[in-house]
Short mmCIF file of C-alpha atoms in Angstrom, two decimals:
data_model
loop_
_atom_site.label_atom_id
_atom_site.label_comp_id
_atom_site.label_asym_id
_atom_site.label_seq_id
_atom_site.Cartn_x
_atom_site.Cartn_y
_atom_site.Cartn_z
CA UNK A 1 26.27 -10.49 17.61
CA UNK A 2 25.30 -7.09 18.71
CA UNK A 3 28.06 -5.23 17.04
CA UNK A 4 27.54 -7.28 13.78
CA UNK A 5 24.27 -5.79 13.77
CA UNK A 6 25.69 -2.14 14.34
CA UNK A 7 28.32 -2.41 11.75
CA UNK A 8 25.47 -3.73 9.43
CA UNK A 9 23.02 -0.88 10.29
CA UNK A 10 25.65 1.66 9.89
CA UNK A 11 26.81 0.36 6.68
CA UNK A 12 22.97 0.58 5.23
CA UNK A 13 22.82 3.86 6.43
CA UNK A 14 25.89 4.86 4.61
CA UNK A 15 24.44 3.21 2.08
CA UNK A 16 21.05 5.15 2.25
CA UNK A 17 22.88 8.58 2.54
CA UNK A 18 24.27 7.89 -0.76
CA UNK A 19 20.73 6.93 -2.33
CA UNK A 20 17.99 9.32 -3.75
CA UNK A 21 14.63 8.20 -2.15
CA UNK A 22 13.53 8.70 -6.10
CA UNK A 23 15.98 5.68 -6.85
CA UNK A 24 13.09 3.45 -4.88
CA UNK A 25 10.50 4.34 -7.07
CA UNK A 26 11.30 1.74 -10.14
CA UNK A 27 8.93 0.82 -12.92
CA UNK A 28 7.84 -2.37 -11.42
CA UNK A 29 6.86 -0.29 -8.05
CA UNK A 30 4.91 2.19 -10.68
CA UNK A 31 3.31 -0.80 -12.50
CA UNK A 32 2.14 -2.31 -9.86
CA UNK A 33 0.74 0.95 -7.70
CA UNK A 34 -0.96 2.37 -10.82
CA UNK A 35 -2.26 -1.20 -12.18
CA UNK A 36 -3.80 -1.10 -8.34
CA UNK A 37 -5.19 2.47 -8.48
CA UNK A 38 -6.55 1.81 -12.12
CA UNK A 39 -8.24 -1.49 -10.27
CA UNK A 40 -9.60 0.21 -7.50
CA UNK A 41 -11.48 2.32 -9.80
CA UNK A 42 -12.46 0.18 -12.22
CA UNK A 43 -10.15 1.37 -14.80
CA UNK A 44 -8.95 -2.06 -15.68
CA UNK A 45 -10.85 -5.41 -15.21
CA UNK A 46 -9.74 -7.93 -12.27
CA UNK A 47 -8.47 -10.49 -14.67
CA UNK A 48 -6.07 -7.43 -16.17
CA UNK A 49 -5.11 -6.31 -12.69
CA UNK A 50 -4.53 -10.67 -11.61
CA UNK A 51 -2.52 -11.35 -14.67
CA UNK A 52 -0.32 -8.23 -13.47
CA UNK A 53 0.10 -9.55 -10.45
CA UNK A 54 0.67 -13.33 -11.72
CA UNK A 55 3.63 -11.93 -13.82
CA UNK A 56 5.04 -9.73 -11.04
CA UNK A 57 5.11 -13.23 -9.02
CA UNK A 58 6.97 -15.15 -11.50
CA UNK A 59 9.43 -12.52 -12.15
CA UNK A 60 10.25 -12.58 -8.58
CA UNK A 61 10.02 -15.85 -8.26
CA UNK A 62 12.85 -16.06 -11.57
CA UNK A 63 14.98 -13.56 -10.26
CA UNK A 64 15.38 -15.18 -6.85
CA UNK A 65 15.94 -18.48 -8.72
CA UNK A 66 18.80 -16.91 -10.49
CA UNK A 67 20.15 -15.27 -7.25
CA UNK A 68 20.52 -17.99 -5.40
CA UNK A 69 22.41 -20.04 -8.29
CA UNK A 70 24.67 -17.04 -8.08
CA UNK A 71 25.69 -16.84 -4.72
CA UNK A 72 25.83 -20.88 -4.49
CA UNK A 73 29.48 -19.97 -5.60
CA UNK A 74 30.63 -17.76 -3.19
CA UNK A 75 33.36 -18.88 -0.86
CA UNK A 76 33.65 -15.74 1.13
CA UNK A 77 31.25 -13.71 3.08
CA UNK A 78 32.16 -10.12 3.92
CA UNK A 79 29.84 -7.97 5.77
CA UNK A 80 28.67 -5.80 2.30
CA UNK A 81 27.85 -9.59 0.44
CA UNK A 82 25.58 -10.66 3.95
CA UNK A 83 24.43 -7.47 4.25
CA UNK A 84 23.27 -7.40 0.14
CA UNK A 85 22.29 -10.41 0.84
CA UNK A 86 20.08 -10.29 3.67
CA UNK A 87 18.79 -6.83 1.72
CA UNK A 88 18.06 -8.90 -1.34
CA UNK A 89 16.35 -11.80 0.52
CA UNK A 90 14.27 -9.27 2.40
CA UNK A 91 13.29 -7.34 -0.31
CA UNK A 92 11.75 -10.49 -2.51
CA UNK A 93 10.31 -11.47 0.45
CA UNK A 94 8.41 -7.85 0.89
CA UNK A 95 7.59 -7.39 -2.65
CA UNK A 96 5.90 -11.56 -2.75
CA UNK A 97 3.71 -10.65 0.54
CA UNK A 98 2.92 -7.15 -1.28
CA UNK A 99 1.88 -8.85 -4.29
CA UNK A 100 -0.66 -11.43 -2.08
CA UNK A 101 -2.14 -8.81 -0.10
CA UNK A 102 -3.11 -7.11 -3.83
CA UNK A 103 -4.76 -10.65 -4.36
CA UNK A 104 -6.29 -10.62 -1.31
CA UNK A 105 -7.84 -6.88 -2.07
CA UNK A 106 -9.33 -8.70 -5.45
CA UNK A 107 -11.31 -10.96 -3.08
CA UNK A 108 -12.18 -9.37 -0.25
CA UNK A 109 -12.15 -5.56 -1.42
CA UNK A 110 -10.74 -4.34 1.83
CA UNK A 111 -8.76 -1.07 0.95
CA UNK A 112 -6.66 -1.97 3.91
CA UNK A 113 -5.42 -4.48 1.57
CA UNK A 114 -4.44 -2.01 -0.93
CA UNK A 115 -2.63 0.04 1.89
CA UNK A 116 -0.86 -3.10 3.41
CA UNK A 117 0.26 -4.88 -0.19
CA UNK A 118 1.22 -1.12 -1.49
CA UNK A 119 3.71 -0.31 1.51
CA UNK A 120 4.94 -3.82 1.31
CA UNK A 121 6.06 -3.24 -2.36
CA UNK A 122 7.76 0.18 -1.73
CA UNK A 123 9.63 -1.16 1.51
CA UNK A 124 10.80 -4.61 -0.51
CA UNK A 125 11.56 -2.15 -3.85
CA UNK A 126 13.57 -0.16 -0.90
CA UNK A 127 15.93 -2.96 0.14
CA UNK A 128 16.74 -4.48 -3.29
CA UNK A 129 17.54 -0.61 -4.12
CA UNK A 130 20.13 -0.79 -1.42
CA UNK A 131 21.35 -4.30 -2.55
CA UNK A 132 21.62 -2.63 -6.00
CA UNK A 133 23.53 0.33 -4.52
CA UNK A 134 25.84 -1.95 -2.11
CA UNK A 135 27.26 -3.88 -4.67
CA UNK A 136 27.86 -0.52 -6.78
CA UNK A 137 29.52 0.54 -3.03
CA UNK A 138 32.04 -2.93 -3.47
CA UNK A 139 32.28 -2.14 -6.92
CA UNK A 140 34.10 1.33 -6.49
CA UNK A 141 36.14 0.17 -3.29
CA UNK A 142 38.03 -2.88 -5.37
CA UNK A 143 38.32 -0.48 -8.03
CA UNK A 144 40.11 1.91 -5.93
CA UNK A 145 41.99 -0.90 -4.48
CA UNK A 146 42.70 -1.72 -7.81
CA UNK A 147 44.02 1.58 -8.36
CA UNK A 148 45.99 1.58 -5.02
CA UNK A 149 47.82 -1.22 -6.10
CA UNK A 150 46.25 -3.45 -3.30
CA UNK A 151 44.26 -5.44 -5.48
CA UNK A 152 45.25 -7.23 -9.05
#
């Protein structure tokens, strides 16, 4: 199990060499860090900043939805599709406790909340980055397979 777990960390770190840290920083991640800032200052009211949050929810909630009827399909795991996986999984996961600790801030007011929800985001933005960018990996190695002649 250990070396399953090495191969897997090495392969994200290939993975990460290959990635920009600017490619974590999507528009959702923007939305939802400067829909927070523009809270915390009382830029925007806190039924604005919930209804933000509410659709950031359901889009998660949609895209995981459509992920899983996806990869109901699959009859063969390599380590790059349960390492995307697991990256994919991980991320949704990060980005949904993210998104409560933002509610939580609208009740309680605790910056720590802000802090906690806003690091979430980024490190679940992070992982479905690398998903994104292993299956762009696969992507170019069947290609090149394909261009090898090992693949048809």
């Amino acid at each position: 199990m250990s070396e399953k777990i090495d191969e897997e960390q090495e392969f994200i770190k290939t993975i990460l060499q290959r990635t920009s840290e600017e490619s974590f920083i999507t528009s959702n991640y923007l939305l939802i860090e400067e829909s927070t800032l523009n809270f915390s200052f009382d830029d925007i009211t806190e039924e604005d900043f919930v209804e933000i949050l509410t659709e950031m929810k359901e889009t998660i909630s949609k895209v995981q939805e459509g992920y899983e009827n996806a990869y109901m399909n699959l009859d063969r795991w390599t380590l790059e599709i349960a390492t995307g996986d697991r990256m994919f999984r991980e991320g949704l996961k990060e980005w949904d406790e993210g998104l409560d600790c933002l509610f939580k801030y609208c009740k309680d007011r605790d910056e720590e909340y802000i802090n906690r929800g806003i690091k979430k985001i980024y490190e679940g933005n992070k992982k479905l980055i690398i998903n994104q960018k292993i299956e762009e990996y696969v992507d170019e190695q069947v290609k090149l397979l394909q261009k090898e002649g090992h693949v048809s």
